[in-house]
PDB file of C-alpha atoms in Angstrom:
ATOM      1  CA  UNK A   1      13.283-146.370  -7.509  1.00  0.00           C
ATOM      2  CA  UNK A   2      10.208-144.480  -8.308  1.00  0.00           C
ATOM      3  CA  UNK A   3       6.885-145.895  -6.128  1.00  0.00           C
ATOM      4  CA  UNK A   4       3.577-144.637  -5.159  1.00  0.00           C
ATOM      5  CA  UNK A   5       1.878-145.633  -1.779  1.00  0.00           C
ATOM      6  CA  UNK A   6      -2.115-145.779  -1.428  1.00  0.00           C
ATOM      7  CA  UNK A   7      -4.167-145.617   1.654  1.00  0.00           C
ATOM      8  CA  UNK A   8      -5.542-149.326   1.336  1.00  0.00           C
ATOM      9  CA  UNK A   9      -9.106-149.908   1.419  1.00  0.00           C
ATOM     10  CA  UNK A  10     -11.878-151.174   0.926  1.00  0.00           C
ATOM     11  CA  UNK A  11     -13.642-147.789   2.126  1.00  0.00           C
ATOM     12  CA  UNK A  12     -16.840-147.673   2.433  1.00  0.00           C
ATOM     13  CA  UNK A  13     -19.216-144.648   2.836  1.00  0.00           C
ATOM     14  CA  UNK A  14     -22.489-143.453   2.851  1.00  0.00           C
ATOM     15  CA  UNK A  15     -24.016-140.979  -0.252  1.00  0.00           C
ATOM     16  CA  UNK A  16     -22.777-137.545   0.506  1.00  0.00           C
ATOM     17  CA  UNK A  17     -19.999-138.410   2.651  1.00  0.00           C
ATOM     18  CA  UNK A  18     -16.312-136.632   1.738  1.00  0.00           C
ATOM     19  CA  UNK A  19     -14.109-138.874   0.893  1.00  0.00           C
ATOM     20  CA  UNK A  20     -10.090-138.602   1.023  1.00  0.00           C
ATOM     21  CA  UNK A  21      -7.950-141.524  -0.326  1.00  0.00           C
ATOM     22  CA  UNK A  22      -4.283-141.570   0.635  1.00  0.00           C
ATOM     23  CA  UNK A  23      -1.344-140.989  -1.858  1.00  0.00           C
ATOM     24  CA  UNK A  24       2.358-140.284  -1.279  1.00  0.00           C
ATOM     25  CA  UNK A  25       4.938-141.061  -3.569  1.00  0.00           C
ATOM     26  CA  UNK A  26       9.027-141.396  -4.033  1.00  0.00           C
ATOM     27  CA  UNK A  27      10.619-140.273  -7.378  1.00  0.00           C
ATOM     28  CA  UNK A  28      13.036-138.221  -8.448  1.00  0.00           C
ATOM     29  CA  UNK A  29      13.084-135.418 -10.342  1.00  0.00           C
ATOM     30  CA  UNK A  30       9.557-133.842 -11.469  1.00  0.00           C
ATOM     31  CA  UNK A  31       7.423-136.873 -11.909  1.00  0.00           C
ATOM     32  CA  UNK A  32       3.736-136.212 -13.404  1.00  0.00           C
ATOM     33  CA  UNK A  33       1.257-138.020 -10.794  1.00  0.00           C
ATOM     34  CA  UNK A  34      -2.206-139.335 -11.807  1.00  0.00           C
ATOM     35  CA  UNK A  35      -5.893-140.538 -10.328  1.00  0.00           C
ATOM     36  CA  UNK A  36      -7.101-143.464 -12.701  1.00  0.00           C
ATOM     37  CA  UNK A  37     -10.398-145.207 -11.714  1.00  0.00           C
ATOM     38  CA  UNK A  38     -12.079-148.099 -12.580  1.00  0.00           C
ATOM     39  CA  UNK A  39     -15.309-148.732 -12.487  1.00  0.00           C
ATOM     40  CA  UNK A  40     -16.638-152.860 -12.419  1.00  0.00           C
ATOM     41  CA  UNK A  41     -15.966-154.724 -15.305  1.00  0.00           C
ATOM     42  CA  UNK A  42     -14.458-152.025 -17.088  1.00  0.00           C
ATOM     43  CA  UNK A  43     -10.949-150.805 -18.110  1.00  0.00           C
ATOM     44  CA  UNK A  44      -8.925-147.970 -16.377  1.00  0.00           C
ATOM     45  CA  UNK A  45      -9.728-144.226 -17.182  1.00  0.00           C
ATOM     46  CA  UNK A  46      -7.815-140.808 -16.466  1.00  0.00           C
ATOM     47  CA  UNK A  47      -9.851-139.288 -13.974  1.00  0.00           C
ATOM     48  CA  UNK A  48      -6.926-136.365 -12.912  1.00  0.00           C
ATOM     49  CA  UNK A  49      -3.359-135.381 -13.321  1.00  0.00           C
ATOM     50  CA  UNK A  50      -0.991-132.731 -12.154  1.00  0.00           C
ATOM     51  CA  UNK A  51       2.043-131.953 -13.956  1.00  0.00           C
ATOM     52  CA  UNK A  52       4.112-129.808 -11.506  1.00  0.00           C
ATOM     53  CA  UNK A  53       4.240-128.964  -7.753  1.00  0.00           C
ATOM     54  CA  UNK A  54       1.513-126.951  -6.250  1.00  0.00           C
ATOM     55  CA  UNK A  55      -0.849-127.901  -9.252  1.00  0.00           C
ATOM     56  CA  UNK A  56      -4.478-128.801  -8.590  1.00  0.00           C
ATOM     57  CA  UNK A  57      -5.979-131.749 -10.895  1.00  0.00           C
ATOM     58  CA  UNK A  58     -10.357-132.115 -10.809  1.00  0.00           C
ATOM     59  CA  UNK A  59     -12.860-133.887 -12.884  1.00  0.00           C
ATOM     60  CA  UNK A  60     -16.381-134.608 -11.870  1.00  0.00           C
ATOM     61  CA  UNK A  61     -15.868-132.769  -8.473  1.00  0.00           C
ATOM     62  CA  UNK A  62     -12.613-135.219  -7.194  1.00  0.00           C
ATOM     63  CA  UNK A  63      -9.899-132.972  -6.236  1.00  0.00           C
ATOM     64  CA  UNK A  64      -6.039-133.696  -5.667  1.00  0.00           C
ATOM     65  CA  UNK A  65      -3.298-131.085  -5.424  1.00  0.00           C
ATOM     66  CA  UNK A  66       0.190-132.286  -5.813  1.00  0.00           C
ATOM     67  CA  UNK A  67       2.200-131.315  -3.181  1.00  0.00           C
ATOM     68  CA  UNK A  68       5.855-131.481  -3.365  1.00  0.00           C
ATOM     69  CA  UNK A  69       6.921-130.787   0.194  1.00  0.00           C
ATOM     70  CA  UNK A  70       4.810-133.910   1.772  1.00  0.00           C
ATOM     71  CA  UNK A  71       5.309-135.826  -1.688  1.00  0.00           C
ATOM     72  CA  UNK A  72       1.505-136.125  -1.750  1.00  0.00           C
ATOM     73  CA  UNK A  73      -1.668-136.149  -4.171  1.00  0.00           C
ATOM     74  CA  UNK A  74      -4.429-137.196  -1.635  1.00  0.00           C
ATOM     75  CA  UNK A  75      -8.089-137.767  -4.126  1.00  0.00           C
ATOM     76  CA  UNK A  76     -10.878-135.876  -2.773  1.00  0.00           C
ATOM     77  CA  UNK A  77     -14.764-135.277  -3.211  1.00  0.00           C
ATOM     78  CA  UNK A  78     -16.745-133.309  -0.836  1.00  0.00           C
ATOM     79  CA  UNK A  79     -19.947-135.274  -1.747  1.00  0.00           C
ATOM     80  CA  UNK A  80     -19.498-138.907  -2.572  1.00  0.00           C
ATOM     81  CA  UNK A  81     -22.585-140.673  -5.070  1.00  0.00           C
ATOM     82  CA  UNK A  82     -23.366-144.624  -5.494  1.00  0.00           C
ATOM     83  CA  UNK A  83     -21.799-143.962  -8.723  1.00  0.00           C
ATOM     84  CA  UNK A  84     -18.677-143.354  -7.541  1.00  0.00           C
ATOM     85  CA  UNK A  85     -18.132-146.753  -6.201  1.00  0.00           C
ATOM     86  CA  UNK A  86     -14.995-148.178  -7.998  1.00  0.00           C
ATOM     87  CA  UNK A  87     -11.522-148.595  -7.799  1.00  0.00           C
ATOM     88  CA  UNK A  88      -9.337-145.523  -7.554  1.00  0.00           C
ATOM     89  CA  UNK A  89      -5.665-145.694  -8.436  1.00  0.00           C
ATOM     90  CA  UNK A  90      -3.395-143.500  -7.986  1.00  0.00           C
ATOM     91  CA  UNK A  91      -0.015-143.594 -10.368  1.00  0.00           C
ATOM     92  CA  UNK A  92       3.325-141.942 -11.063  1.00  0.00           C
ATOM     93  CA  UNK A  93       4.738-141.041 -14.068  1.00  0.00           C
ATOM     94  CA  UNK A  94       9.158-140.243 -13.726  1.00  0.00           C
ATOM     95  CA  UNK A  95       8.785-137.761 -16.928  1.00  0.00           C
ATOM     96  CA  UNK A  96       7.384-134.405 -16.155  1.00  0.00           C
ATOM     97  CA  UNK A  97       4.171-134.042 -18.354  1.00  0.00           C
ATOM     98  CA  UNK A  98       4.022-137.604 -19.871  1.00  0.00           C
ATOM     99  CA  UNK A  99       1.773-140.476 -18.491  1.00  0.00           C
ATOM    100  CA  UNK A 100       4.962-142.786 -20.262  1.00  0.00           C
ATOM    101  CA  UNK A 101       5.877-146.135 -17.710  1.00  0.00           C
ATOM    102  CA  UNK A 102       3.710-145.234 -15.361  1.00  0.00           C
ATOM    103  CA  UNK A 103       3.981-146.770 -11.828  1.00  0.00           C
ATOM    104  CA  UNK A 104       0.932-147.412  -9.480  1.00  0.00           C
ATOM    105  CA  UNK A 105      -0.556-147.562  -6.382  1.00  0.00           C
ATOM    106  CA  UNK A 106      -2.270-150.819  -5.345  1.00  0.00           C
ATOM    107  CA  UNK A 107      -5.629-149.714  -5.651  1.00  0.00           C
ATOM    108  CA  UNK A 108      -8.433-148.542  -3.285  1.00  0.00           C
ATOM    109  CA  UNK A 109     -11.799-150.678  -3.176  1.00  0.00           C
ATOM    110  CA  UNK A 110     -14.256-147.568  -2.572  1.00  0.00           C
ATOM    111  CA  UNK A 111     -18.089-148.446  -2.530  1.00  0.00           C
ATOM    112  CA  UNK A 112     -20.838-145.785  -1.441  1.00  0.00           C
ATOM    113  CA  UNK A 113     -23.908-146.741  -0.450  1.00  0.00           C
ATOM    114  CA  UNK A 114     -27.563-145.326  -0.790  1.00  0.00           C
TER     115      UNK A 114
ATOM    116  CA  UNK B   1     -12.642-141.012 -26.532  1.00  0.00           C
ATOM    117  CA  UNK B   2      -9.640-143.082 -27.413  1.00  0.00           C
ATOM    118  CA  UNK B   3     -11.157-146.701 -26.815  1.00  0.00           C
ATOM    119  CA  UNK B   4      -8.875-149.508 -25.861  1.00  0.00           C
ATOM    120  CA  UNK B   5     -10.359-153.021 -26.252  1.00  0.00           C
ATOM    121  CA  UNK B   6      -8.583-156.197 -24.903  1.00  0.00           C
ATOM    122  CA  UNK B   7     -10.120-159.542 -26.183  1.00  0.00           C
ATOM    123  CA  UNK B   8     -10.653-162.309 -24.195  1.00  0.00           C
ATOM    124  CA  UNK B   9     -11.734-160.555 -20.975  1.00  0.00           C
ATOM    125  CA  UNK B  10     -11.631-163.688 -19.626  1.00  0.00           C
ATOM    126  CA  UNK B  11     -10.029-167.168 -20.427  1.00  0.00           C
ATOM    127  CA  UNK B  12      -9.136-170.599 -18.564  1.00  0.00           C
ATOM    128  CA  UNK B  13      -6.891-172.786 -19.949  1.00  0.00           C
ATOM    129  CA  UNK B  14      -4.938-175.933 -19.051  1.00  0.00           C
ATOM    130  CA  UNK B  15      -1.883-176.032 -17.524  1.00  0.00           C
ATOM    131  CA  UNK B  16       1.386-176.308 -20.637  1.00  0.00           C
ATOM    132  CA  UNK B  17      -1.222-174.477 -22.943  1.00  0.00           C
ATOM    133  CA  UNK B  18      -0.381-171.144 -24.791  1.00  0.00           C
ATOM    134  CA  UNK B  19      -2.900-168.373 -24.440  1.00  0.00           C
ATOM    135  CA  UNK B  20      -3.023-165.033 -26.745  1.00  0.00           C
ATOM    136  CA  UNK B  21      -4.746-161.869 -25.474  1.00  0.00           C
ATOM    137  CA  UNK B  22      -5.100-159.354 -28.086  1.00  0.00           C
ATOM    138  CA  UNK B  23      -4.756-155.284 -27.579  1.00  0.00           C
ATOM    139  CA  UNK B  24      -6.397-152.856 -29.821  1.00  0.00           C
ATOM    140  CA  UNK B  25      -6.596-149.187 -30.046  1.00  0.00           C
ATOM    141  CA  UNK B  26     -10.319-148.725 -32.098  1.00  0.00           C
ATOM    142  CA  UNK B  27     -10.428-145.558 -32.899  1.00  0.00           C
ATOM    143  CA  UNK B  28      -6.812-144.376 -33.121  1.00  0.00           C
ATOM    144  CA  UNK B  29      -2.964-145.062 -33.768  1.00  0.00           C
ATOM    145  CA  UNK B  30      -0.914-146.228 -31.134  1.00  0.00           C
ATOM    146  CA  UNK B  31       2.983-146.604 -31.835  1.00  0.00           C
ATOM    147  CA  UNK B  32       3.577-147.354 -28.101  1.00  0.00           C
ATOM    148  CA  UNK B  33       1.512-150.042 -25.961  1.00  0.00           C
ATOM    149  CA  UNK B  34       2.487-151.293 -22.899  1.00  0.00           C
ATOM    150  CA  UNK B  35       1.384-154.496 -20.784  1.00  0.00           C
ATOM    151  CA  UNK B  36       0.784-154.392 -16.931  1.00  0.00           C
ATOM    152  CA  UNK B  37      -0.156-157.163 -15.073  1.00  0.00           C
ATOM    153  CA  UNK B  38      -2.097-157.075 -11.353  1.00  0.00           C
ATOM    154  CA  UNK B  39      -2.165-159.452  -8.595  1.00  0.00           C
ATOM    155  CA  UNK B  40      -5.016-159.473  -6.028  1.00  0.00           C
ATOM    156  CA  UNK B  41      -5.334-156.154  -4.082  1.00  0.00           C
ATOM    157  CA  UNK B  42      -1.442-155.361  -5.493  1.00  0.00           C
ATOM    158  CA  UNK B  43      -0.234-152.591  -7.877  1.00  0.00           C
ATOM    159  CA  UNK B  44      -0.134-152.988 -11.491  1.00  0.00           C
ATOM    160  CA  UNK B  45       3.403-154.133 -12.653  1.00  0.00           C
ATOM    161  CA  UNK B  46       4.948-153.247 -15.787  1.00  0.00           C
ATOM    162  CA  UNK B  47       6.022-155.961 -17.711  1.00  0.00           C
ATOM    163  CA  UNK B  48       6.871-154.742 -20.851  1.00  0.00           C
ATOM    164  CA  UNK B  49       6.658-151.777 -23.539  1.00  0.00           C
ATOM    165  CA  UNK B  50       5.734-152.870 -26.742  1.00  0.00           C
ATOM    166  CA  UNK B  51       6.904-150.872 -29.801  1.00  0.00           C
ATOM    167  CA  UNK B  52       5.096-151.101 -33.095  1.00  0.00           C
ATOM    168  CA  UNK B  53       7.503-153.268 -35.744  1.00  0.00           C
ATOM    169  CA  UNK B  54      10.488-153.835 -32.777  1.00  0.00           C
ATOM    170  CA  UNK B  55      10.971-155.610 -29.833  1.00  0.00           C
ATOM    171  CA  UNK B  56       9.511-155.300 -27.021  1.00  0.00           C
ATOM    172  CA  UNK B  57      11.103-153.977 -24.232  1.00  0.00           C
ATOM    173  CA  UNK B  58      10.475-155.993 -20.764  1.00  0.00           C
ATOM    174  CA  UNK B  59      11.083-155.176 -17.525  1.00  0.00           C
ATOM    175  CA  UNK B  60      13.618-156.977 -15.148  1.00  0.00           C
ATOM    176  CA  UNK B  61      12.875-160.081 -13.858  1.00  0.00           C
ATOM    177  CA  UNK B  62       9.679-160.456 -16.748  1.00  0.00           C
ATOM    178  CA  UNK B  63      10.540-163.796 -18.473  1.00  0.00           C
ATOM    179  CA  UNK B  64      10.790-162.820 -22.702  1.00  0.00           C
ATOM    180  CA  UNK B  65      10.323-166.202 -23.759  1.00  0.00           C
ATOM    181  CA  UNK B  66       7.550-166.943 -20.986  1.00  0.00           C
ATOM    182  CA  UNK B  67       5.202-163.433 -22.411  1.00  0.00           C
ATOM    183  CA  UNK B  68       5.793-163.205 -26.105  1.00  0.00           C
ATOM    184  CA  UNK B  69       4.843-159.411 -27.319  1.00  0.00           C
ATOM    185  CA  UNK B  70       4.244-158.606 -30.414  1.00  0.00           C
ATOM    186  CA  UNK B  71       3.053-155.546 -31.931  1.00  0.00           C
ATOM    187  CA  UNK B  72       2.557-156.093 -35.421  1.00  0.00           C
ATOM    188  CA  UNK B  73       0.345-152.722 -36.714  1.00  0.00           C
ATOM    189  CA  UNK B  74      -0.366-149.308 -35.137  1.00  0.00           C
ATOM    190  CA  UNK B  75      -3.791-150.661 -33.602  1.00  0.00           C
ATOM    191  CA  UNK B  76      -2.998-154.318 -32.469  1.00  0.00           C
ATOM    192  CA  UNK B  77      -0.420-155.843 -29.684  1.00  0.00           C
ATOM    193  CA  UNK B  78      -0.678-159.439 -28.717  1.00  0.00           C
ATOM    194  CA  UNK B  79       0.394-160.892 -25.357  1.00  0.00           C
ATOM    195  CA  UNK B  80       1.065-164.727 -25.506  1.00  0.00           C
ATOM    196  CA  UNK B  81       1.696-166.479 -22.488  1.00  0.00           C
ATOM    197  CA  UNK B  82       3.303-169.707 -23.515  1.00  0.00           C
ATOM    198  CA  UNK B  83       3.070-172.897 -21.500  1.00  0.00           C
ATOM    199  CA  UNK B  84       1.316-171.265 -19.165  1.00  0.00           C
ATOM    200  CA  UNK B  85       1.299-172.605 -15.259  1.00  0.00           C
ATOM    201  CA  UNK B  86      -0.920-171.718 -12.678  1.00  0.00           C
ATOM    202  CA  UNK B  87       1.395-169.063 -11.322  1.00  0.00           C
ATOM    203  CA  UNK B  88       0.861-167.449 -14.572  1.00  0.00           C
ATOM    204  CA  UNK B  89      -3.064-167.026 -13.428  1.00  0.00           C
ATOM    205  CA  UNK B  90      -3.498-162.770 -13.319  1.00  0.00           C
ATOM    206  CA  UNK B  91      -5.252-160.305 -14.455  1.00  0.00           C
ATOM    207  CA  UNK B  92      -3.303-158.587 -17.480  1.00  0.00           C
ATOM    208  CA  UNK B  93      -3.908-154.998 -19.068  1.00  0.00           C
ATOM    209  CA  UNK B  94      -2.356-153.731 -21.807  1.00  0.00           C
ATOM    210  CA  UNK B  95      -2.351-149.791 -22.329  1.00  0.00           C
ATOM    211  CA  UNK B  96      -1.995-147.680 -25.484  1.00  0.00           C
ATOM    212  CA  UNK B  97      -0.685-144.140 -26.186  1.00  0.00           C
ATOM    213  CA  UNK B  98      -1.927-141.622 -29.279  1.00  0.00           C
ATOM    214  CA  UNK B  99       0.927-142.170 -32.271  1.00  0.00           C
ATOM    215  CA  UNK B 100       3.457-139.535 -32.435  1.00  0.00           C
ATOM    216  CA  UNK B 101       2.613-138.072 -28.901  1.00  0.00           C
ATOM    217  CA  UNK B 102       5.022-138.730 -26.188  1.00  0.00           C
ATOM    218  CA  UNK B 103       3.282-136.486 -23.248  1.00  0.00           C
ATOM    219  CA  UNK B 104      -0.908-136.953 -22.519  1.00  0.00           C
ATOM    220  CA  UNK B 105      -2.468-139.386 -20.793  1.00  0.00           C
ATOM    221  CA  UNK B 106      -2.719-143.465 -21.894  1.00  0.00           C
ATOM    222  CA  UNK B 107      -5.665-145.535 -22.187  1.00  0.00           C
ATOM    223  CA  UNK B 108      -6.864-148.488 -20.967  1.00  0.00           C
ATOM    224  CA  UNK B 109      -8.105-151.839 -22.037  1.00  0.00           C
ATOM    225  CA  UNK B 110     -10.639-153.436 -19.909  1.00  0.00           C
ATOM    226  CA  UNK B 111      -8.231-155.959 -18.734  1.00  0.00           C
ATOM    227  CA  UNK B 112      -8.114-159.814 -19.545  1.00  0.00           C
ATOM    228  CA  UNK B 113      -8.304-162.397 -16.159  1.00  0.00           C
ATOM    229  CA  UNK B 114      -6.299-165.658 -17.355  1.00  0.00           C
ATOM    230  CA  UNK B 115      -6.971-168.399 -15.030  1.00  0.00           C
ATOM    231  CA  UNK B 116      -4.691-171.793 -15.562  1.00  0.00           C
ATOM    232  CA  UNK B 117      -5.905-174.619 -14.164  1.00  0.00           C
TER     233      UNK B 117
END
């Protein structure tokens, strides 16, 4: 079956720090992978995607480039900020270009600090 | 945005009680919602994909009779967890996609922590 596996946290950096968070994944066929975060008391938002191999998802300077060969879409920022302390997940969906029954990771605890 | 709003975001109820959480999609039509449900530091799990005026559609090993799902209009899905237990305690979400669109990305309610006591 189809799962995603997520470096495990909690990670914990200081401002300005780079930050890379984990991700491989099993599925077959062309599955669409995904970066959700949430942020504290608050639901889960679409913070990147990547349809197809070799495809490079950013928003608000996070990075992650899906990479078929290592089955891979590690999040990255080159310059972390207090706001970016949340919870980063990152999912699978089995249907190329649809978010449809998606499957997740178990979450990274990431908290930056002034 | 698309907003997603999940009502109670938090309730605590005795054990053999019945507890609704409510799923709406404010600002647009959803004909497909589904309901995860996360454990401590673990992955969200499906549990079931609810279809606006059918059945819902639960994953193996989710109990039908223990989460009732109903999705009775385009912007509203209801998860009941009847006779709940304390096992049932978790933090639920329930997730909505545009109407008519089966690609592009789903949104998120804020999620609802049930606690049984």
């Amino acid at each position: 079956g189809n799962s995603v596996t997520q470096m495990e946290g909690p990670v914990t950096l200081s401002e300005e720090a780079f930050l890379t968070i984990n991700c491989t994944y099993t599925a077959t066929g062309y599955p669409s992978l995904f970066w959700y975060v949430q942020y504290p008391g608050e639901g889960l938002q679409l913070l990147l995607k990547a349809t197809k191999a070799d495809d490079k998802g950013s928003n608000k300077g996070f990075e992650a480039t899906y990479r078929k060969e290592t089955t891979s879409f590690h999040l990255e920022k080159g310059s972390v900020q207090v706001s970016d302390s949340a919870v980063y997940f990152c999912a699978l969906s089995p249907y190329s270009g649809s978010a449809r029954q998606l499957t997740f990771g178990s979450g990274t605890q990431l908290t930056v600090l002034p | 945005g698309a907003v997603v709003s999940q009502h109670p975001s938090r309730v605590i109820c005795k054990s053999g009680t019945s507890v609704k959480i409510e799923c709406r999609s404010l600002d647009f039509q959803a004909t497909t919602m589904f309901w995860y449900r996360q454990f401590p530091k673990q992955s969200l799990m499906l549990m079931a994909t609810s279809n606006e005026g059918s059945k819902a559609t639960y994953e193996q090993g989710v109990e039908k009779d223990k989460f009732l799902i109903n999705h009775a209009s385009l912007t509203l899905s209801t998860l009941t967890v009847t006779s709940a237990h304390p096992e049932d305690s978790s933090f639920y979400i329930c997730s909505a996609r545009y109407r008519d669109r089966l690609t592009g990305e789903l949104f998120f309610g804020e999620g609802s922590r049930l606690t049984v006591l």
